Coordinates of C-alpha atoms in Angstrom, one line a residue:
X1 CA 43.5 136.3 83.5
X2 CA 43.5 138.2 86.6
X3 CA 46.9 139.8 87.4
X4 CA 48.4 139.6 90.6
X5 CA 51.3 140.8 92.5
X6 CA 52.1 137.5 94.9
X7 CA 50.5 134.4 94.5
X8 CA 50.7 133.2 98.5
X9 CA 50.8 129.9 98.5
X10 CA 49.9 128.7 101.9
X11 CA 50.0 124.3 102.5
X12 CA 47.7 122.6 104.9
X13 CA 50.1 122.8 108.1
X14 CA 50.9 126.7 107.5
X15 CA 48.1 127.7 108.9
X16 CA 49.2 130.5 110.8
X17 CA 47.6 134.2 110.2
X18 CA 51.7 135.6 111.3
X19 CA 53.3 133.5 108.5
X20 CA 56.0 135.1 106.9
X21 CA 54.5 134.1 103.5
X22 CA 52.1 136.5 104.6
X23 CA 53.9 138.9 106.2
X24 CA 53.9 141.7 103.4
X25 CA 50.6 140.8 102.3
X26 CA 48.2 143.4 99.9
X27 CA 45.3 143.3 100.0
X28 CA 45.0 144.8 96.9
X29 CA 47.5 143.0 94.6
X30 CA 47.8 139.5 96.1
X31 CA 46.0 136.4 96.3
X32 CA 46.2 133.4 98.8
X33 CA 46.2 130.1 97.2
X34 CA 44.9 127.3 99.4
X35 CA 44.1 123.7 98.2
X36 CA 42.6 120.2 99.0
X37 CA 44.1 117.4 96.8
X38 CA 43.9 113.6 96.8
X39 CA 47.5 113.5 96.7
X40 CA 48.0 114.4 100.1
X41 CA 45.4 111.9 101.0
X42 CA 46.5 109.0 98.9
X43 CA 50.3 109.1 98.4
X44 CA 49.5 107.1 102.2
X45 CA 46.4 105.6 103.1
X46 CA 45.4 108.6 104.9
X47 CA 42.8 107.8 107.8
X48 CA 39.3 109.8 107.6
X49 CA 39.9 111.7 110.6
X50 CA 43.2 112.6 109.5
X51 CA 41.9 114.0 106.3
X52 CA 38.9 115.7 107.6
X53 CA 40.9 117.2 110.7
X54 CA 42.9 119.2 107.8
X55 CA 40.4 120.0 105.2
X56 CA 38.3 121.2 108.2
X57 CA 41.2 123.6 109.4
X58 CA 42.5 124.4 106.1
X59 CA 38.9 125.9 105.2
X60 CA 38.0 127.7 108.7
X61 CA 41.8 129.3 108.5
X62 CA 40.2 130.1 104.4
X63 CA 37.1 131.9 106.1
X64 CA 39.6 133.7 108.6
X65 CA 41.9 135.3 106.2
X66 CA 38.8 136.1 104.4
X67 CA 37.0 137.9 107.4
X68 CA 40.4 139.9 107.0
X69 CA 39.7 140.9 103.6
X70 CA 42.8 138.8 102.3
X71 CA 41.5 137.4 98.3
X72 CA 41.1 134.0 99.0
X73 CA 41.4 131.3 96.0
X74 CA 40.8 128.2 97.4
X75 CA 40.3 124.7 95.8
X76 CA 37.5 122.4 97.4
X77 CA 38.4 118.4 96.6
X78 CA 35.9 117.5 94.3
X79 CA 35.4 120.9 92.8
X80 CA 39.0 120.7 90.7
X81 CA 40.6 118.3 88.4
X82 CA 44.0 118.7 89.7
X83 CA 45.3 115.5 91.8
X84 CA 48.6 117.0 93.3
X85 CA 49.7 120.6 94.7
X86 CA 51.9 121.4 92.3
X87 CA 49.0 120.9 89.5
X88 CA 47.0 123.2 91.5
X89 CA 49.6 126.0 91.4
X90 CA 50.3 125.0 87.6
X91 CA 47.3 126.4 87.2
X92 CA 47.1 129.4 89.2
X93 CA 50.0 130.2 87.9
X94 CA 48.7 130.7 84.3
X95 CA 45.2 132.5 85.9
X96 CA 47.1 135.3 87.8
X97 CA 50.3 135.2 86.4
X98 CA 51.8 136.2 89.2
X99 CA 55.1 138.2 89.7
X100 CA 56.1 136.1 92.6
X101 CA 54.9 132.7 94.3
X102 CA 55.3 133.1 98.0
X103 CA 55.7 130.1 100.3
X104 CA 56.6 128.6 103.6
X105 CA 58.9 126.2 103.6
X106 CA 56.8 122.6 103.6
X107 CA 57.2 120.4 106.2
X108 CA 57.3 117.3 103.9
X109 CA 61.0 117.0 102.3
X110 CA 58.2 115.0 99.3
X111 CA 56.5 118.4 98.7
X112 CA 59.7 120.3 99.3
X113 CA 61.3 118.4 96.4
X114 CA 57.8 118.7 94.3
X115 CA 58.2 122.3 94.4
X116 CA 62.0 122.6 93.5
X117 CA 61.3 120.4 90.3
X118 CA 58.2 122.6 89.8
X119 CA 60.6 125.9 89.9
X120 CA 63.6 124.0 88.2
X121 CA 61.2 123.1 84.9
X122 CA 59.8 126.6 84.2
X123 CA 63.3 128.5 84.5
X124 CA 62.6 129.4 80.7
X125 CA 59.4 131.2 81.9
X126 CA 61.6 132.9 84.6
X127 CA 59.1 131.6 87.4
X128 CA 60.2 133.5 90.8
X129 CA 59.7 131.1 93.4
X130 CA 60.2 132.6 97.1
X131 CA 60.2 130.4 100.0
X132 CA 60.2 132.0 103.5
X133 CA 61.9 130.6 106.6
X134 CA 59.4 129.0 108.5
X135 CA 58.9 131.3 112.1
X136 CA 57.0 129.1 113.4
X137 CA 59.7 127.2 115.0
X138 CA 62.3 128.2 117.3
X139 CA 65.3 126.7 115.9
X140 CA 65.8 127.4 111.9
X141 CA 67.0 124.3 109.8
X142 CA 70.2 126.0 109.3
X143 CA 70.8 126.9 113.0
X144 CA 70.0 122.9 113.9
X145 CA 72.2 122.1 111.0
X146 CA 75.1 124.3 112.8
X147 CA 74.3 123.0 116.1
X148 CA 75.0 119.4 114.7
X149 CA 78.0 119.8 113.3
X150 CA 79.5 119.6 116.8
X151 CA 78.6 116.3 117.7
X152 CA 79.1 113.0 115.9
X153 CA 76.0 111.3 117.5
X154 CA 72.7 113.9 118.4
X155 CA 71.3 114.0 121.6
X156 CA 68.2 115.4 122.7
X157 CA 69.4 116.5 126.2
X158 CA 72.2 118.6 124.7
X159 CA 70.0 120.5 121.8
X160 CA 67.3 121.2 124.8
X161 CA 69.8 122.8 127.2
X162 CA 71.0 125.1 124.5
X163 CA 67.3 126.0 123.3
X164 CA 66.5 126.7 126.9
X165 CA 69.7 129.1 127.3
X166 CA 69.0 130.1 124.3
X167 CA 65.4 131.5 124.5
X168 CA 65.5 131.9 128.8
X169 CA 63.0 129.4 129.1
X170 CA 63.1 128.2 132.8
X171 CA 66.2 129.8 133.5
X172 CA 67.6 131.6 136.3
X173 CA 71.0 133.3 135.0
X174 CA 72.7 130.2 133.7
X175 CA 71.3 127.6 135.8
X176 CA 68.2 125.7 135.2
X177 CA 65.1 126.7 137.7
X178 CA 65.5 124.8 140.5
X179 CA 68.9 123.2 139.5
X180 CA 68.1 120.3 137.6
X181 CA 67.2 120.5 134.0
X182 CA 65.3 117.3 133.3
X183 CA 62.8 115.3 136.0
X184 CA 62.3 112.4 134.0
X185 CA 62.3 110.0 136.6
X186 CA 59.1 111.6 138.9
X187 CA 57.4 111.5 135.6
X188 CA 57.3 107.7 134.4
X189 CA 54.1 106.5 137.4
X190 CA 51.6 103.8 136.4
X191 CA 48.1 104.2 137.6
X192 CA 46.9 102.0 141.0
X193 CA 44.7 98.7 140.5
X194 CA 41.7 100.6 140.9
X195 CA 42.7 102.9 137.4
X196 CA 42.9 106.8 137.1
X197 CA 40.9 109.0 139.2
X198 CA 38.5 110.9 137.5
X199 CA 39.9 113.2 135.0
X200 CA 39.0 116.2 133.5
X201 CA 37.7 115.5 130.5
X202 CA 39.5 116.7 126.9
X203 CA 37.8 119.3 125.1
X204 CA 35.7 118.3 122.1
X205 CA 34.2 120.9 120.0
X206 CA 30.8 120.1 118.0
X207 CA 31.6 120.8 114.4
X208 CA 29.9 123.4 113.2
X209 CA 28.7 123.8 109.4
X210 CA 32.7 124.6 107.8
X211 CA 33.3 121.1 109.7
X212 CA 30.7 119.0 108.8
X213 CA 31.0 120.1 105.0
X214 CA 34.7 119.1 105.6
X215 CA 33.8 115.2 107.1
X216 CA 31.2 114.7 104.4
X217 CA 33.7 115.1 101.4
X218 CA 35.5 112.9 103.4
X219 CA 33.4 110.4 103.5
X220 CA 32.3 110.9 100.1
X221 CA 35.6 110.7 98.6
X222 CA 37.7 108.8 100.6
X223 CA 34.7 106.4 101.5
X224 CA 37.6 103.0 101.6
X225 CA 40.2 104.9 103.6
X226 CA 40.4 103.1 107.4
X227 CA 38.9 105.2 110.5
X228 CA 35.7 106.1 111.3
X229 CA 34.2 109.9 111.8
X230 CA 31.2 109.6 113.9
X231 CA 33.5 110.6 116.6
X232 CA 35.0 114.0 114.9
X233 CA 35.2 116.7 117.6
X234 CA 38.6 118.1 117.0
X235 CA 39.0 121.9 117.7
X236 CA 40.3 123.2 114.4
X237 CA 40.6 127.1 114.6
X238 CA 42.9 129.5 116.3
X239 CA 40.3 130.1 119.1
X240 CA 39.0 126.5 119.6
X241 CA 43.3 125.8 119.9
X242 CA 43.5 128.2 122.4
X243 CA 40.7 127.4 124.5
X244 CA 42.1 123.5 124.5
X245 CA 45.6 125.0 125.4
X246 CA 43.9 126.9 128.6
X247 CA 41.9 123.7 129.7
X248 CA 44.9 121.4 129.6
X249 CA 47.2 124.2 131.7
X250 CA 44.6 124.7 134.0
X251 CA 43.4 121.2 134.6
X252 CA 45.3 118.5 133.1
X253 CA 48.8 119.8 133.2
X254 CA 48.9 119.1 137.1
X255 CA 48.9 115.7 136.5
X256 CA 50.9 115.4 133.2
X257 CA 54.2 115.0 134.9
X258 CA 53.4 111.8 136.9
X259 CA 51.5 109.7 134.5
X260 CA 52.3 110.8 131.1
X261 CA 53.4 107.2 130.6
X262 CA 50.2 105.7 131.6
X263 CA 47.6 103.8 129.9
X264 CA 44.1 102.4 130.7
X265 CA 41.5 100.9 128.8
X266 CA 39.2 102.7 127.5
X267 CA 40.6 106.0 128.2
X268 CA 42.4 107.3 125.1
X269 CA 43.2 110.9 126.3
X270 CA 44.1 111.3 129.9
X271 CA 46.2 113.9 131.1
X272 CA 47.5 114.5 127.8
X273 CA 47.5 118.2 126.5
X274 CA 45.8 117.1 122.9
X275 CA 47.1 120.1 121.3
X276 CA 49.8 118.7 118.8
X277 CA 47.4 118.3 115.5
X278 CA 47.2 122.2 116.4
X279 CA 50.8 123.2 117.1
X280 CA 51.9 120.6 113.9
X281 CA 49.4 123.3 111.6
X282 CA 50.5 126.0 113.4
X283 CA 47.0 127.1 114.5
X284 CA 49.1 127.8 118.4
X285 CA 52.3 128.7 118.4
X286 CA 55.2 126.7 120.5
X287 CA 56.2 129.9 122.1
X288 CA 52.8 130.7 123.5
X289 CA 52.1 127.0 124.6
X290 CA 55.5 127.3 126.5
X291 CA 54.7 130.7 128.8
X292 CA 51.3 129.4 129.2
X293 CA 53.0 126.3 131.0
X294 CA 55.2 128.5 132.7
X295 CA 52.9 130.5 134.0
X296 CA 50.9 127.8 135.7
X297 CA 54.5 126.9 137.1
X298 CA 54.6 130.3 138.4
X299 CA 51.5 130.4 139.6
X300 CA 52.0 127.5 141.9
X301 CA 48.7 126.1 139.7
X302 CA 51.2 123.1 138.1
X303 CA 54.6 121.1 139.8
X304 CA 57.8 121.5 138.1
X305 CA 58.1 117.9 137.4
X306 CA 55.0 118.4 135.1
X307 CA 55.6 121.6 133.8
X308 CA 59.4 120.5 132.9
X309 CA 58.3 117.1 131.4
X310 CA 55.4 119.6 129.1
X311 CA 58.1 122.2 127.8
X312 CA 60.8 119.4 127.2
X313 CA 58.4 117.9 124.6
X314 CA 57.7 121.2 122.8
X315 CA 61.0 123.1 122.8
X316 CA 63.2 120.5 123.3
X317 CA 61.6 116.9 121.2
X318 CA 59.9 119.0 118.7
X319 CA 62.1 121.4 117.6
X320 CA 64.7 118.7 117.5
X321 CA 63.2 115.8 115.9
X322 CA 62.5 118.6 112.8
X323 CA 66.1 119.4 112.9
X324 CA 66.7 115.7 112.7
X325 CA 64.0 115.2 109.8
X326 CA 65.7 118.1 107.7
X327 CA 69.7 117.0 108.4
X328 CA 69.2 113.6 107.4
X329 CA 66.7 113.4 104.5
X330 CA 66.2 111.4 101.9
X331 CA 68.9 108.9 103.9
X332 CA 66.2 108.8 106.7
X333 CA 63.3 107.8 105.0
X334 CA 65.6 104.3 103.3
X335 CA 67.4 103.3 106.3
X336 CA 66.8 99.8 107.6
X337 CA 69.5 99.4 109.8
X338 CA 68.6 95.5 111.1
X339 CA 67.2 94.9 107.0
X340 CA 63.8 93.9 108.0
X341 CA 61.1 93.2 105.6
X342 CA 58.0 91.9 106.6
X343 CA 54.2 93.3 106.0
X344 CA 52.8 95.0 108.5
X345 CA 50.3 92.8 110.1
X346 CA 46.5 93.5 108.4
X347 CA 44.7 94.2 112.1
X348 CA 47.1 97.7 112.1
X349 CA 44.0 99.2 109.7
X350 CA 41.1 97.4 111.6
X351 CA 42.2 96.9 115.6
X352 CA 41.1 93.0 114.8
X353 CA 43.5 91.5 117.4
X354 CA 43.1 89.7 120.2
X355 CA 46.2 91.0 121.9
X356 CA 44.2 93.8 124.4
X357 CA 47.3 96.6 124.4
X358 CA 47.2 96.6 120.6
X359 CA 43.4 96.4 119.9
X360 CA 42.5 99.3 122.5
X361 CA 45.0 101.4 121.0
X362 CA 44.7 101.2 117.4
X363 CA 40.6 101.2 118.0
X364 CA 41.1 104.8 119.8
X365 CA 43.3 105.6 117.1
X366 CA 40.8 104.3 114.0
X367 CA 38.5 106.5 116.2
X368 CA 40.2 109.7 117.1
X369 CA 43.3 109.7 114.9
X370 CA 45.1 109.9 117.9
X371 CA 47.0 107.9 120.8
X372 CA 49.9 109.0 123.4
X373 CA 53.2 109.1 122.6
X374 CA 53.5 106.0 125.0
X375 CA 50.8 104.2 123.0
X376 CA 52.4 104.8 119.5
X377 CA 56.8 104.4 121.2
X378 CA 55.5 100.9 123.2
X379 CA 53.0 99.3 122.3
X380 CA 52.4 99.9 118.1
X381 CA 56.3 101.3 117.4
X382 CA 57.5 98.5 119.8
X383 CA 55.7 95.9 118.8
X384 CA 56.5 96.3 114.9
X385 CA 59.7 96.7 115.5
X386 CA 59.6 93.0 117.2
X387 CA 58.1 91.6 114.6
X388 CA 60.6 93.1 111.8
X389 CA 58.4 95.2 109.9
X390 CA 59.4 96.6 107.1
X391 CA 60.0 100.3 108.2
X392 CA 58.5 101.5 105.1
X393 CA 55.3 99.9 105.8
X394 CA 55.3 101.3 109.8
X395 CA 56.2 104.9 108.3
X396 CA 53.5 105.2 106.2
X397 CA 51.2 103.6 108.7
X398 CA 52.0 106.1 111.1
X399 CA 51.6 109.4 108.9
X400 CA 48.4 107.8 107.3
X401 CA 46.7 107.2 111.2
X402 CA 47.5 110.1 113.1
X403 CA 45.9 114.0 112.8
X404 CA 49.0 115.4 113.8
X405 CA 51.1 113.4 111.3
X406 CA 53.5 115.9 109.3
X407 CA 56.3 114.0 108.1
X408 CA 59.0 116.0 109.6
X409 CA 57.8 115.0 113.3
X410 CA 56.5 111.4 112.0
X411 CA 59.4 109.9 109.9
X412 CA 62.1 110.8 112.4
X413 CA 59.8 109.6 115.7
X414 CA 59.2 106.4 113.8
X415 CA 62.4 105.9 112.0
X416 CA 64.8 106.6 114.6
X417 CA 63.3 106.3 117.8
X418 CA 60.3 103.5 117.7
X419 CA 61.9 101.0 115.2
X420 CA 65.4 101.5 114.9
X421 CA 65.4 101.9 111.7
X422 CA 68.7 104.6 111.4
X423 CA 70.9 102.5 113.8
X424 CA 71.0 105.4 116.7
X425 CA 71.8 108.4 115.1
X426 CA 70.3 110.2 118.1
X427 CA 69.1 107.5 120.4
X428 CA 71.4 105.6 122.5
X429 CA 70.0 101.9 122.4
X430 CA 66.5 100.3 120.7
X431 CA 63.5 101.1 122.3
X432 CA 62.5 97.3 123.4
X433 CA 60.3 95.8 126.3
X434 CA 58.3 92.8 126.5
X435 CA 54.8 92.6 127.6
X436 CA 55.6 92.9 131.1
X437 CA 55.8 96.7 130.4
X438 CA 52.8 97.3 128.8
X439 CA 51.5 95.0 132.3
X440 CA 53.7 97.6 134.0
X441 CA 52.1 100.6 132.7
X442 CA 48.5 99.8 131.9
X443 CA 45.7 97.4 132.9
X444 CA 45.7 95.9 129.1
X445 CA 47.0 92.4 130.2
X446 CA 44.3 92.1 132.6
X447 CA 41.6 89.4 130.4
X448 CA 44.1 89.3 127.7
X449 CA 44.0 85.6 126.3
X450 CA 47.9 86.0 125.7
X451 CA 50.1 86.1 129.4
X452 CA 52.9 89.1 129.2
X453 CA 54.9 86.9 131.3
X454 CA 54.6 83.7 129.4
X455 CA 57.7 83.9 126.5
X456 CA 56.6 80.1 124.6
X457 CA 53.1 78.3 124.4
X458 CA 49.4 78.5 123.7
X459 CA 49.0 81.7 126.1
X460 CA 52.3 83.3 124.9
X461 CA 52.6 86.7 124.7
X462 CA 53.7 87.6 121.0
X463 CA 55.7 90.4 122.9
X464 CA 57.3 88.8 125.4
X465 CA 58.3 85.7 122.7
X466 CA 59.3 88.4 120.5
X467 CA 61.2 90.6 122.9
X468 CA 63.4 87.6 123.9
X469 CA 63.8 86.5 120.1
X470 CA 65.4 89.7 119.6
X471 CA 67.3 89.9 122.2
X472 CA 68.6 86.1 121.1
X473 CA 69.0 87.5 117.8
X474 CA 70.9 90.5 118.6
X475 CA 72.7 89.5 121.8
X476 CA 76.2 90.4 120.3
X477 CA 74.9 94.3 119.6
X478 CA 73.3 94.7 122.4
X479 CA 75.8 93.2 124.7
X480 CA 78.1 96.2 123.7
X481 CA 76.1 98.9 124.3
X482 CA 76.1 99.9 127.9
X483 CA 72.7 101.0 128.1
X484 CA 71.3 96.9 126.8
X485 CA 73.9 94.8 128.2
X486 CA 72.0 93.9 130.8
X487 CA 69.4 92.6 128.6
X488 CA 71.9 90.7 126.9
X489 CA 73.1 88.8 130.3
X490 CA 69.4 87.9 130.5
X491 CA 69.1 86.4 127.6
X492 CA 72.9 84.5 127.8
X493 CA 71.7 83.2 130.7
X494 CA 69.0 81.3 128.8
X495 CA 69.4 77.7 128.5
X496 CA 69.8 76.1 124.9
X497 CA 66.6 74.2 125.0
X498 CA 65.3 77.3 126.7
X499 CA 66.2 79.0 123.4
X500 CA 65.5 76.7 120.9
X501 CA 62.0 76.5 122.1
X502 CA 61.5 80.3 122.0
X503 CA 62.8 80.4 118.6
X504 CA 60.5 78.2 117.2
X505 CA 57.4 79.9 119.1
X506 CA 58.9 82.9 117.2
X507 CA 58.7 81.3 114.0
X508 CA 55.6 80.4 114.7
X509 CA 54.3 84.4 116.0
X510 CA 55.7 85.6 112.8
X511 CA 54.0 83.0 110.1
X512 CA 50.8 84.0 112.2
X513 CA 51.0 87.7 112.7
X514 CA 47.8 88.5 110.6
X515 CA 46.0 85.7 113.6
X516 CA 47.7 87.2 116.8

């Protein structure tokens, strides 16, 4: 047994050299316990790239720690016995019977309840079990939880003009810079026929030996799991992050504003910033992302329609959907507000569809482990939502596809804004459109055997039958909310033949969902 002071117990999206689980770190006295189980990669079908994104960060944040002499104890999948975190810790526990165990708190409410169990069953052995306020973040879950208790319904737009009072973040005195505090509507432009310029490209980082070690155990363990890795080029260290962060500010983040609802065939990353897997593990922090925006506003290098729209997702969505995530767990994670409970359809693991908006996406995403947040709200979120998933099944679909999945920022995107599933507790209406938007928006409908604006038929498109089905369905609801009655005059003015045919094309969308 090897004695130790403070046995550090640092997750897989806690890595951040600043931690405060590390902040009174010896050197001499205390270890850093770091591990890779197949818990984390099994309690959802966790994509490869997922998996190998973390395992590769997890052990190049190992080797950084290490370069700073830190004692490093960390557990390799395949190399341990132990299938979940709190095994692993068991463990360590009884090799350096430590004084303390030092932690961030998890982002996963799951591991967060892991660990109070953990604590709760070895009070006879007096285990003292310290978990730090995550730093990381610019609004604590307590200050969120004091924020909410002022309003009955949460709304972004009033949490994001506090945090930017709060922090001066495009300020000037008490006003917003330039007097508005939100340009939403210069930011929502589709592309011309012709597509997108060219744009400069994402950077993609070769991976180096830490990285490839990482994608073989992968592959060697989690051979079944969906995705494919041959297109791994993720940057997963402090430095890689920070170099993406200054490419996107210098020569995406112009264009950001202006089409960061966009989509095209074939071209999965756009002006996007590609930096949230990073920011979600805490390799950049939101701080630094934010004046590095800023800057390029105040450099005249990036318009404040772009730089606004950036920011708003960072200090304003982020820090408030983890509020959210935090205030209403376990409740979150169960509600079903319109009680739907159908499988999600197969072709979500394999992009086997023949409808072109859903194919392109969940390809790029089988490929990359990502999409934009317009891709996963609109076209995947939308589209299960239409066809009355089972929110469960979405959730973990969601969390198990994407490299910047955490649960905090997944569940609440998914549960309250993309399907629903919470009945509004801080969105204002359901996020619906039929396939006319995705036309709209992207050039997917172009060659598509299904028409977006065909609702019944042999060329229907499932969205557009199963946008007006809903709207049939749920005409009373959405006829009292301001912000969807005109949706429901659409649909009341709708024939009954008109409808009766749409709800047996319905019918026959849904017995065929695994065909579509």
């Amino acid at each position: 047994m090897k004695k130790c002071r403070h046995l550090v117990f640092v997750l897989g999206d806690q890595l951040d050299e600043h931690s405060s689980a590390l902040a009174d770190f010896d050197s001499d006295r205390d270890v850093v316990l770091m591990a890779e189980v197949a818990e984390e990669s099994t309690h959802v079908w966790s994509a490869k790239p997922r998996s190998a994104f973390f395992f590769a960060a997890m052990r190049h944040f190992a080797e950084a720690l290490r370069a700073k002499e830190y004692s490093v104890d960390y557990r390799r999948i395949g190399t341990h016995d132990f299938a979940s975190l709190v095994d692993v810790l068991a463990d360590a526990i009884k090799h350096y019977a430590p004084d303390k165990v030092v932690m961030v708190e998890p982002g996963d409410w799951r591991v967060e309840q892991q660990l109070s169990a953990f604590a709760a069953a070895r009070q006879a052995i007096k285990l003292n079990l310290v978990i730090r306020e995550d730093q990381h973040f610019m609004c604590s879950r307590t200050e969120f939880a004091e924020w909410a208790k002022g309003y009955k319904r949460l709304r972004l737009e009033y949490f994001y003009r506090m945090m930017r009072k709060r922090h001066g973040v495009m300020m000037e005195g008490d006003a917003p810079v330039q007097g508005r505090w939100n340009f939403d509507a210069e930011n929502r432009g589709a592309f011309p026929k012709g597509g997108p310029k060219p744009i400069p490209p994402t950077m993609r980082v070769a991976p180096d030996a830490i990285t490839i070690g990482a994608i073989a155990d992968v592959e060697a363990y989690f051979a079944e799991h969906p995705g494919t890795l041959d297109a791994f080029a993720w940057p997963v260290t402090r430095r890689d992050a920070l170099s993406a962060l200054k490419q996107f500010v210098d020569e995406r983040l112009p264009m950001f504003g202006e089409f960061q609802d966009a989509m095209w065939t074939n071209e999965p990353f756009l002006y996007h910033a590609h930096i949230s897997a990073a920011l979600n593990l805490k390799l950049l922090n939101p701080r630094e992302v934010i004046a590095a925006a800023i800057a390029a506003l105040e450099g005249g290098r990036a318009p404040i329609e772009a730089v606004e729209g950036f920011v708003r997702q960072v200090i304003g969505w982020r820090e408030f959907i983890r509020g959210v995530y935090w205030l209403e767990m376990p409740g979150l994670r169960e509600s079903n507000h319109f009680n739907h409970d159908r499988k999600l359809p197969a072709w979500y693991w394999t992009g086997d569809t023949k409808m072109n908006c859903m194919r392109d996406t969940i390809g790029q995403t089988l490929k990359y482990g990502y999409a934009h947040h317009i891709q996963r709200l609109m076209v995947t979120g939308i589209f299960s939502l239409l066809a009355e998933v089972a929110p469960k099944d979405i959730e973990d679909w969601y969390l198990a596809v994407y490299i910047d999945a955490v649960e905090w920022v997944e569940l609440p995107n998914v549960a309250g804004m993309a399907i629903y599933a919470n009945g509004g507790r801080f969105t204002s209406k359901p996020y619906i459109a039929s396939g006319q938007y995705i036309k709209r928006m992207s050039n997917y409908c172009s060659g598509c055997r299904y028409k977006p604006e065909v609702k019944t038929g042999a060329t229907a498109c499932p969205f557009t039958t199963l946008y007006w089905y809903f709207l049939d369905k749920h005409e009373e609801m959405l006829a009292g909310n301001p912000r969807t009655s005109l949706m429901a005059k659409s649909i009341a003015k709708m024939s009954v033949q008109d409808r009766e045919a749409l709800r047996a094309q319905a019918g026959v969308t849904f017995e065929n969902l695994d065909k579509l």
